[in-house]
Tab-separated table of C-alpha atoms and ligand atoms in Angstrom:
chain	number	residue	atom	x	y	z
A	173	UNK	CA	-87.151	9.748	-20.969
A	174	UNK	CA	-87.268	6.111	-19.687
A	175	UNK	CA	-84.950	5.466	-16.665
A	176	UNK	CA	-83.169	2.745	-15.396
A	177	UNK	CA	-81.478	3.228	-12.237
A	178	UNK	CA	-79.214	6.167	-12.931
A	179	UNK	CA	-78.901	4.423	-16.664
A	180	UNK	CA	-80.465	5.889	-19.770
A	181	UNK	CA	-82.105	3.536	-21.809
A	182	UNK	CA	-80.195	3.451	-25.356
A	183	UNK	CA	-82.889	4.613	-28.074
A	184	UNK	CA	-82.761	3.415	-31.757
A	185	UNK	CA	-83.955	4.728	-34.910
A	186	UNK	CA	-82.951	2.220	-38.146
A	187	UNK	CA	-79.291	2.020	-38.465
A	188	UNK	CA	-78.445	4.603	-35.277
A	189	UNK	CA	-78.477	4.445	-31.690
A	190	UNK	CA	-78.343	7.444	-28.689
A	191	UNK	CA	-75.101	5.764	-27.710
A	192	UNK	CA	-73.695	6.117	-31.136
A	193	UNK	CA	-71.141	9.199	-31.941
A	194	UNK	CA	-72.867	10.600	-34.356
A	195	UNK	CA	-71.493	13.540	-37.451
A	196	UNK	CA	-74.340	14.520	-40.205
A	197	UNK	CA	-72.271	16.404	-43.129
A	198	UNK	CA	-74.083	18.687	-46.017
A	199	UNK	CA	-77.133	18.738	-44.091
A	200	UNK	CA	-79.998	21.239	-45.761
A	201	UNK	CA	-82.985	21.971	-43.290
A	202	UNK	CA	-81.614	19.847	-40.752
A	203	UNK	CA	-84.670	17.851	-40.470
A	204	UNK	CA	-82.906	14.326	-40.687
A	205	UNK	CA	-80.974	15.387	-37.738
A	206	UNK	CA	-83.835	16.422	-36.066
A	207	UNK	CA	-85.281	13.490	-36.523
A	208	UNK	CA	-82.693	11.507	-34.778
A	209	UNK	CA	-82.628	13.737	-32.212
A	210	UNK	CA	-86.427	13.321	-31.472
A	211	UNK	CA	-85.534	9.356	-31.461
A	212	UNK	CA	-83.011	9.363	-28.807
A	213	UNK	CA	-84.964	12.654	-27.272
A	214	UNK	CA	-81.631	13.885	-27.108
A	215	UNK	CA	-78.836	15.652	-29.233
A	216	UNK	CA	-76.255	15.512	-27.125
A	217	UNK	CA	-74.718	12.649	-29.167
A	218	UNK	CA	-74.976	14.561	-32.230
A	219	UNK	CA	-73.002	17.080	-34.393
A	220	UNK	CA	-74.855	18.476	-37.447
A	221	UNK	CA	-73.326	20.667	-39.749
A	222	UNK	CA	-73.874	22.234	-43.160
A	223	UNK	CA	-71.754	23.413	-45.739
A	224	UNK	CA	-73.908	26.724	-45.974
A	225	UNK	CA	-73.411	29.473	-43.414
A	226	UNK	CA	-76.175	30.036	-40.667
A	227	UNK	CA	-77.506	33.049	-42.597
A	228	UNK	CA	-77.631	31.336	-45.890
A	229	UNK	CA	-79.681	28.531	-44.130
A	230	UNK	CA	-82.196	30.630	-42.727
A	231	UNK	CA	-82.657	32.487	-46.179
A	232	UNK	CA	-83.035	28.892	-47.971
A	233	UNK	CA	-85.114	26.843	-45.966
A	234	UNK	CA	-88.179	28.058	-44.230
A	235	UNK	CA	-88.079	25.323	-41.186
A	236	UNK	CA	-84.103	25.861	-40.752
A	237	UNK	CA	-84.098	28.153	-38.080
A	238	UNK	CA	-87.090	26.362	-36.075
A	239	UNK	CA	-85.516	22.962	-36.675
A	240	UNK	CA	-82.224	24.205	-35.430
A	241	UNK	CA	-83.249	25.883	-32.552
A	242	UNK	CA	-84.867	22.601	-31.586
A	243	UNK	CA	-81.905	20.546	-32.145
A	244	UNK	CA	-79.892	23.211	-29.596
A	245	UNK	CA	-82.479	22.844	-27.133
A	246	UNK	CA	-81.694	19.049	-27.256
A	247	UNK	CA	-78.139	19.321	-27.195
A	248	UNK	CA	-76.742	19.226	-30.528
A	249	UNK	CA	-73.255	20.932	-31.649
A	250	UNK	CA	-74.339	22.559	-34.716
A	251	UNK	CA	-71.356	23.486	-37.123
A	252	UNK	CA	-71.916	25.686	-40.495
A	253	UNK	CA	-69.322	26.297	-43.359
A	254	UNK	CA	-68.402	22.634	-42.981
A	255	UNK	CA	-67.026	21.543	-46.640
A	256	UNK	CA	-66.949	17.712	-46.006
A	257	UNK	CA	-64.390	17.330	-48.441
A	258	UNK	CA	-62.063	19.152	-45.902
A	259	UNK	CA	-63.415	18.877	-42.551
A	260	UNK	CA	-60.689	16.167	-41.009
A	261	UNK	CA	-58.157	19.269	-40.776
A	262	UNK	CA	-60.963	21.957	-38.770
A	263	UNK	CA	-59.317	22.278	-35.109
A	264	UNK	CA	-63.065	21.477	-34.021
A	265	UNK	CA	-62.343	17.938	-35.323
A	266	UNK	CA	-58.751	16.978	-34.212
A	267	UNK	CA	-58.553	13.882	-32.592
A	268	UNK	CA	-62.403	13.317	-32.981
A	269	UNK	CA	-64.052	10.089	-33.847
A	270	UNK	CA	-67.740	8.982	-34.715
A	271	UNK	CA	-69.591	6.000	-34.775
A	272	UNK	CA	-71.925	7.306	-37.679
A	273	UNK	CA	-70.659	9.604	-40.118
A	274	UNK	CA	-73.791	10.146	-42.272
A	275	UNK	CA	-73.816	12.262	-45.945
A	276	UNK	CA	-77.671	12.661	-46.916
A	277	UNK	CA	-78.035	12.452	-50.544
A	278	UNK	CA	-74.581	14.511	-51.211
A	279	UNK	CA	-74.800	16.302	-54.300
A	280	UNK	CA	-72.452	19.292	-55.812
A	281	UNK	CA	-75.070	21.078	-57.330
A	282	UNK	CA	-77.680	21.631	-60.438
A	283	UNK	CA	-75.603	22.690	-63.620
A	284	UNK	CA	-77.895	21.302	-66.312
A	285	UNK	CA	-78.694	17.660	-67.058
A	286	UNK	CA	-77.638	15.280	-64.341
A	287	UNK	CA	-75.707	12.636	-67.122
A	288	UNK	CA	-73.173	15.137	-68.167
A	289	UNK	CA	-69.988	13.042	-67.601
A	290	UNK	CA	-68.395	16.378	-65.966
A	291	UNK	CA	-71.369	17.082	-63.562
A	292	UNK	CA	-71.238	13.053	-62.834
A	293	UNK	CA	-67.459	13.735	-62.058
A	294	UNK	CA	-68.279	17.032	-59.576
A	295	UNK	CA	-70.235	14.395	-57.949
A	296	UNK	CA	-67.825	11.865	-57.559
A	297	UNK	CA	-64.995	14.058	-56.189
A	298	UNK	CA	-67.563	15.455	-53.685
A	299	UNK	CA	-68.274	12.007	-52.474
A	300	UNK	CA	-64.676	11.041	-52.692
A	301	UNK	CA	-63.290	14.184	-50.480
A	302	UNK	CA	-66.302	13.092	-48.050
A	303	UNK	CA	-64.916	9.656	-48.233
A	304	UNK	CA	-61.105	10.634	-47.720
A	305	UNK	CA	-61.808	12.884	-44.876
A	306	UNK	CA	-64.448	10.775	-43.521
A	307	UNK	CA	-62.391	7.717	-43.074
A	308	UNK	CA	-59.797	9.508	-40.878
A	309	UNK	CA	-62.603	10.371	-38.359
A	310	UNK	CA	-64.167	7.042	-37.622
A	311	UNK	CA	-64.112	4.986	-34.752
A	312	UNK	CA	-62.619	1.800	-35.559
A	313	UNK	CA	-66.247	-0.017	-35.296
A	314	UNK	CA	-67.978	2.877	-37.045
A	315	UNK	CA	-69.445	3.145	-40.368
A	316	UNK	CA	-70.006	5.507	-42.856
A	317	UNK	CA	-73.630	5.873	-44.096
A	318	UNK	CA	-74.165	7.867	-47.744
A	319	UNK	CA	-77.658	7.835	-48.738
A	320	UNK	CA	-78.241	8.040	-52.558
A	321	UNK	CA	-80.206	7.617	-55.163
A	322	UNK	CA	-79.666	4.340	-57.476
A	323	UNK	CA	-81.831	4.719	-60.474
A	324	UNK	CA	-79.638	6.262	-63.805
A	325	UNK	CA	-77.721	8.184	-63.992
A	326	UNK	CA	-77.095	8.357	-60.257
A	327	UNK	CA	-76.102	4.721	-60.296
A	328	UNK	CA	-72.962	5.372	-62.546
A	329	UNK	CA	-71.093	7.396	-59.418
A	330	UNK	CA	-70.076	3.871	-58.286
A	331	UNK	CA	-69.583	4.698	-54.426
A	332	UNK	CA	-67.802	1.429	-53.897
A	333	UNK	CA	-64.995	1.943	-55.966
A	334	UNK	CA	-64.555	5.571	-54.480
A	335	UNK	CA	-64.649	4.210	-50.925
A	336	UNK	CA	-61.947	1.741	-51.905
A	337	UNK	CA	-59.631	4.511	-52.835
A	338	UNK	CA	-59.621	5.472	-49.133
A	339	UNK	CA	-59.308	1.678	-47.827
A	340	UNK	CA	-62.790	1.744	-46.823
A	341	UNK	CA	-64.343	-1.467	-46.834
A	342	UNK	CA	-68.111	-1.505	-48.418
A	343	UNK	CA	-70.093	-3.544	-46.041
A	344	UNK	CA	-73.454	-3.493	-48.483
A	345	UNK	CA	-76.561	-0.997	-48.610
A	346	UNK	CA	-79.867	-1.149	-47.083
A	347	UNK	CA	-82.831	0.325	-48.854
A	348	UNK	CA	-83.556	3.860	-47.809
A	349	UNK	CA	-87.316	4.602	-47.053
A	350	UNK	CA	-88.295	8.199	-45.957
A	351	UNK	CA	-90.768	7.345	-43.710
A	352	UNK	CA	-88.462	5.115	-41.635
A	353	UNK	CA	-87.122	8.745	-40.698
A	354	UNK	CA	-90.230	10.818	-39.497
A	355	UNK	CA	-90.162	14.404	-39.961
A	356	UNK	CA	-87.080	14.591	-42.976
A	357	UNK	CA	-87.369	16.557	-45.632
A	358	UNK	CA	-84.937	15.867	-48.299
A	359	UNK	CA	-84.090	19.006	-50.210
A	360	UNK	CA	-82.498	20.020	-53.316
A	361	UNK	CA	-80.005	22.080	-51.361
A	362	UNK	CA	-78.968	24.436	-54.148
A	363	UNK	CA	-80.188	27.203	-56.622
A	364	UNK	CA	-83.807	29.130	-56.440
A	365	UNK	CA	-85.860	25.740	-55.857
A	366	UNK	CA	-83.378	24.833	-52.640
A	367	UNK	CA	-86.423	24.523	-50.098
A	368	UNK	CA	-87.938	21.704	-52.689
A	369	UNK	CA	-87.779	18.103	-52.096
A	370	UNK	CA	-85.867	16.174	-55.346
A	371	UNK	CA	-87.698	12.828	-56.455
A	372	UNK	CA	-85.725	10.016	-54.558
A	373	UNK	CA	-87.151	7.232	-56.618
A	374	UNK	CA	-85.371	3.760	-55.522
A	375	UNK	CA	-82.591	4.524	-52.906
A	376	UNK	CA	-80.287	3.008	-50.849
A	377	UNK	CA	-78.163	3.741	-47.482
A	378	UNK	CA	-74.601	2.426	-48.742
A	379	UNK	CA	-72.193	1.778	-45.628
A	380	UNK	CA	-68.667	1.526	-45.417
A	381	UNK	CA	-66.049	0.875	-42.526
A	382	UNK	CA	-62.504	0.793	-41.872
A	383	UNK	CA	-60.738	-2.759	-42.627
A	384	UNK	CA	-61.412	-5.074	-39.722
A	385	UNK	CA	-58.204	-4.282	-36.939
A	386	UNK	CA	-57.649	-1.154	-38.620
A	387	UNK	CA	-57.574	1.677	-36.231
A	388	UNK	CA	-58.059	5.021	-37.524
A	389	UNK	CA	-55.400	6.203	-39.298
A	390	UNK	CA	-53.460	2.915	-38.884
A	391	UNK	CA	-54.597	1.961	-42.729
A	392	UNK	CA	-51.946	0.412	-45.293
A	393	UNK	CA	-49.840	-1.517	-43.281
A	394	UNK	CA	-52.891	-3.790	-41.387
A	395	UNK	CA	-54.515	-4.254	-44.719
A	396	UNK	CA	-55.145	-7.728	-45.441
A	397	UNK	CA	-52.620	-9.152	-48.192
A	398	UNK	CA	-55.504	-9.417	-51.032
A	399	UNK	CA	-55.983	-6.162	-51.145
A	400	UNK	CA	-55.051	-5.531	-54.352
A	401	UNK	CA	-54.665	-2.251	-57.019
A	402	UNK	CA	-57.670	-2.932	-59.408
A	403	UNK	CA	-56.573	-5.338	-61.864
A	404	UNK	CA	-57.197	-2.734	-64.815
A	405	UNK	CA	-54.170	-0.594	-63.176
A	406	UNK	CA	-51.798	-3.490	-63.048
A	407	UNK	CA	-48.799	-4.662	-65.104
A	408	UNK	CA	-48.372	-7.326	-62.773
A	409	UNK	CA	-50.066	-8.524	-59.415
A	410	UNK	CA	-48.712	-5.764	-56.303
A	411	UNK	CA	-50.607	-6.087	-53.319
A	412	UNK	CA	-50.677	-2.482	-51.971
A	413	UNK	CA	-48.847	-3.498	-48.602
A	414	UNK	CA	-44.850	-3.844	-48.325
A	415	UNK	CA	-44.265	-3.118	-45.486
A	416	UNK	CA	-40.060	-3.967	-45.777
A	417	UNK	CA	-39.810	-1.027	-48.484
A	418	UNK	CA	-41.603	1.262	-46.207
A	419	UNK	CA	-39.183	0.273	-42.581
A	420	UNK	CA	-37.251	2.803	-40.551
A	421	UNK	CA	-37.536	6.401	-41.315
A	422	UNK	CA	-34.828	7.920	-39.034
A	423	UNK	CA	-33.967	11.178	-38.377
A	424	UNK	CA	-30.588	13.256	-38.494
A	425	UNK	CA	-30.878	14.251	-35.265
A	426	UNK	CA	-31.031	11.011	-34.224
A	427	UNK	CA	-34.978	10.329	-33.348
A	428	UNK	CA	-37.282	8.080	-35.112
A	429	UNK	CA	-40.187	9.453	-36.970
A	430	UNK	CA	-42.881	7.981	-33.964
A	431	UNK	CA	-44.001	4.500	-35.827
A	432	UNK	CA	-47.515	5.641	-35.657
A	433	UNK	CA	-46.575	9.113	-37.817
A	434	UNK	CA	-44.547	6.675	-39.654
A	435	UNK	CA	-47.627	4.719	-41.071
A	436	UNK	CA	-49.894	8.211	-41.460
A	437	UNK	CA	-47.003	8.922	-44.178
A	438	UNK	CA	-47.651	5.568	-45.787
A	439	UNK	CA	-51.204	5.492	-45.781
A	440	UNK	CA	-51.254	8.683	-47.330
A	441	UNK	CA	-48.775	8.512	-49.900
A	442	UNK	CA	-48.318	4.331	-50.522
A	443	UNK	CA	-51.285	3.829	-52.951
A	444	UNK	CA	-49.062	6.528	-55.189
A	445	UNK	CA	-45.644	5.068	-54.799
A	446	UNK	CA	-47.312	1.904	-56.138
A	447	UNK	CA	-49.245	3.539	-58.755
A	448	UNK	CA	-46.034	5.481	-59.813
A	449	UNK	CA	-44.277	1.600	-60.042
A	450	UNK	CA	-47.100	0.220	-61.858
A	451	UNK	CA	-47.326	3.203	-64.431
A	452	UNK	CA	-43.316	3.486	-65.103
A	453	UNK	CA	-42.308	-0.074	-64.218
A	454	UNK	CA	-39.260	-1.261	-62.063
A	455	UNK	CA	-36.493	1.613	-62.601
A	456	UNK	CA	-33.144	2.002	-61.335
A	457	UNK	CA	-34.703	5.389	-60.020
A	458	UNK	CA	-35.833	4.181	-56.205
A	459	UNK	CA	-39.040	6.244	-55.956
A	460	UNK	CA	-39.599	4.983	-52.586
A	461	UNK	CA	-36.487	5.698	-51.179
A	462	UNK	CA	-36.896	9.342	-52.426
A	463	UNK	CA	-40.313	10.076	-51.260
A	464	UNK	CA	-39.357	8.657	-47.868
A	465	UNK	CA	-35.977	10.881	-47.839
A	466	UNK	CA	-38.711	13.858	-48.779
A	467	UNK	CA	-40.927	12.860	-46.276
A	468	UNK	CA	-37.936	12.800	-43.573
A	469	UNK	CA	-36.626	16.139	-44.787
A	470	UNK	CA	-40.208	17.910	-44.628
A	471	UNK	CA	-40.640	16.406	-41.233
A	472	UNK	CA	-37.299	17.909	-40.162
A	473	UNK	CA	-37.934	21.267	-41.366
A	474	UNK	CA	-41.743	21.118	-39.799
A	475	UNK	CA	-40.338	20.653	-36.801
A	476	UNK	CA	-37.184	22.926	-37.147
A	477	UNK	CA	-39.380	25.750	-37.451
A	478	UNK	CA	-41.424	25.276	-34.402
A	479	UNK	CA	-39.514	22.771	-32.068
A	480	UNK	CA	-41.735	20.247	-29.527
A	481	UNK	CA	-44.872	21.037	-31.840
A	482	UNK	CA	-47.038	17.524	-32.170
A	483	UNK	CA	-46.565	15.648	-35.499
A	484	UNK	CA	-49.889	15.594	-36.163
A	485	UNK	CA	-50.010	19.207	-37.805
A	486	UNK	CA	-47.191	17.608	-40.630
A	487	UNK	CA	-49.961	14.843	-41.027
A	488	UNK	CA	-52.194	17.157	-41.459
A	489	UNK	CA	-50.360	19.282	-44.421
A	490	UNK	CA	-49.561	15.388	-46.098
A	491	UNK	CA	-53.220	14.583	-46.250
A	492	UNK	CA	-54.285	18.019	-47.780
A	493	UNK	CA	-51.376	17.786	-50.156
A	494	UNK	CA	-52.653	14.148	-50.859
A	495	UNK	CA	-56.001	15.922	-51.811
A	496	UNK	CA	-54.735	18.341	-53.979
A	497	UNK	CA	-52.794	15.784	-56.229
A	498	UNK	CA	-55.775	13.571	-56.149
A	499	UNK	CA	-57.824	16.753	-57.633
A	500	UNK	CA	-54.803	17.720	-60.144
A	501	UNK	CA	-54.449	14.440	-61.381
A	502	UNK	CA	-58.329	14.274	-61.933
A	503	UNK	CA	-58.007	17.531	-63.925
A	504	UNK	CA	-55.417	16.481	-66.138
A	505	UNK	CA	-57.021	13.295	-66.885
A	506	UNK	CA	-60.324	15.474	-67.742
A	507	UNK	CA	-58.014	17.952	-69.908
A	508	UNK	CA	-56.486	14.780	-71.981
A	509	UNK	CA	-60.142	13.482	-72.187
A	510	UNK	CA	-61.161	16.883	-73.757
A	511	UNK	CA	-58.438	16.781	-76.208
A	512	UNK	CA	-59.013	13.576	-77.519
A	513	UNK	CA	-62.407	14.735	-78.147
A	514	UNK	CA	-61.055	17.708	-79.771
A	515	UNK	CA	-59.061	15.399	-82.226
B	771	SAM	C1	-79.309	17.298	-52.447
B	771	SAM	S1	-78.731	18.419	-51.449
B	771	SAM	C2	-79.083	17.077	-49.895
B	771	SAM	C3	-79.546	18.163	-48.425
B	771	SAM	C4	-79.550	17.238	-46.818
B	771	SAM	N1	-78.674	16.432	-47.156
B	771	SAM	C5	-80.915	16.399	-47.513
B	771	SAM	O1	-81.091	15.076	-47.690
B	771	SAM	O2	-81.903	16.880	-47.734
B	771	SAM	C6	-77.067	18.473	-51.247
B	771	SAM	C7	-76.383	19.035	-50.134
B	771	SAM	O3	-74.829	18.753	-50.308
B	771	SAM	C8	-74.470	19.699	-49.872
B	771	SAM	N2	-72.761	19.991	-50.304
B	771	SAM	C9	-72.210	20.199	-51.252
B	771	SAM	N3	-71.539	20.232	-51.858
B	771	SAM	C10	-70.784	20.006	-50.174
B	771	SAM	C11	-69.453	20.069	-49.796
B	771	SAM	N4	-68.374	20.128	-50.153
B	771	SAM	N5	-69.465	19.829	-48.192
B	771	SAM	C12	-70.402	19.475	-47.551
B	771	SAM	N6	-71.951	19.589	-47.909
B	771	SAM	C13	-71.797	19.842	-49.718
B	771	SAM	C14	-75.042	21.114	-50.272
B	771	SAM	O4	-74.940	22.269	-49.124
B	771	SAM	C15	-76.482	20.491	-50.186
B	771	SAM	O5	-76.937	20.674	-49.020
């Protein structure tokens, strides 16, 4: 390694630097992580994860054992059994933020034709869950990268739309060329041919970041006013940001909910509240007030169960609840579509 005085020289490979803290999820045989580590001559800045357990990886991929051993020697943090759609509530990631969060070729498994709408929904849900989690694990100047095929039917996953659901800004896409990543072997990752590559064809690196000026969790209230709900959902143009209606969550014991955590609740539920209002129109029933009251009561009960505990746990519960709501509404929509097709 080149050394200048006591400072190590920063090394780059494509979009990634040895000075970045990098999280990789959904790794196959860990050859991509190892490629970065080799380029940096170190992996101390890398957290590499797989959904598979260590034992499954060794069975599935002939090079996984050697790749993982090498990564460990280079100082990588290796985690297995990490579901990218739930990772942010893992204790190991509490308060951990990254410059780059990478998911190479997310795919929910091989269950028949790739143009099957149900299968596309499964794949999109995987990316959706990943983006939701990654968005709260990103440093303010960080980027989420998803490498993805753009030929049909993969192009119809519409990653930009999914990202906008979590207030991520789509910053563009670059050609993905496997030869830029020496040693990387893309893997099918599921089924009895897990260790085989899939044809790459035309692929891109999709890049997303937090809205400028947004610090991690602090999303909804700092979003630019021009960020609107998609036109197709609107009955009237209503910006997602309505700070005046979100103000002041006072607890009955005289405490005030810490401003940052208050914003957290807004980030999680703000879009939901707007959606409710747009769907049902304005009624005498104040949905904002009711939800705010429910959040206040929930928070009081949470704190009463174990006085003095950090409010972050409550935020984690809300995130999980939000995720379940999204899944449930997708499921309901799917059921309605199926019913439509039957009649
Ligand atoms: C097409 S393979 C790509 C594997 C690897 N990223 C590569 O580029 O070679 C899709 C990967 O997504 C992973 N995956 C599927 N669902 C996941 C989830 N919920 N969380 C994390 N990884 C997931 C699978 O385990 C598999 O490794």
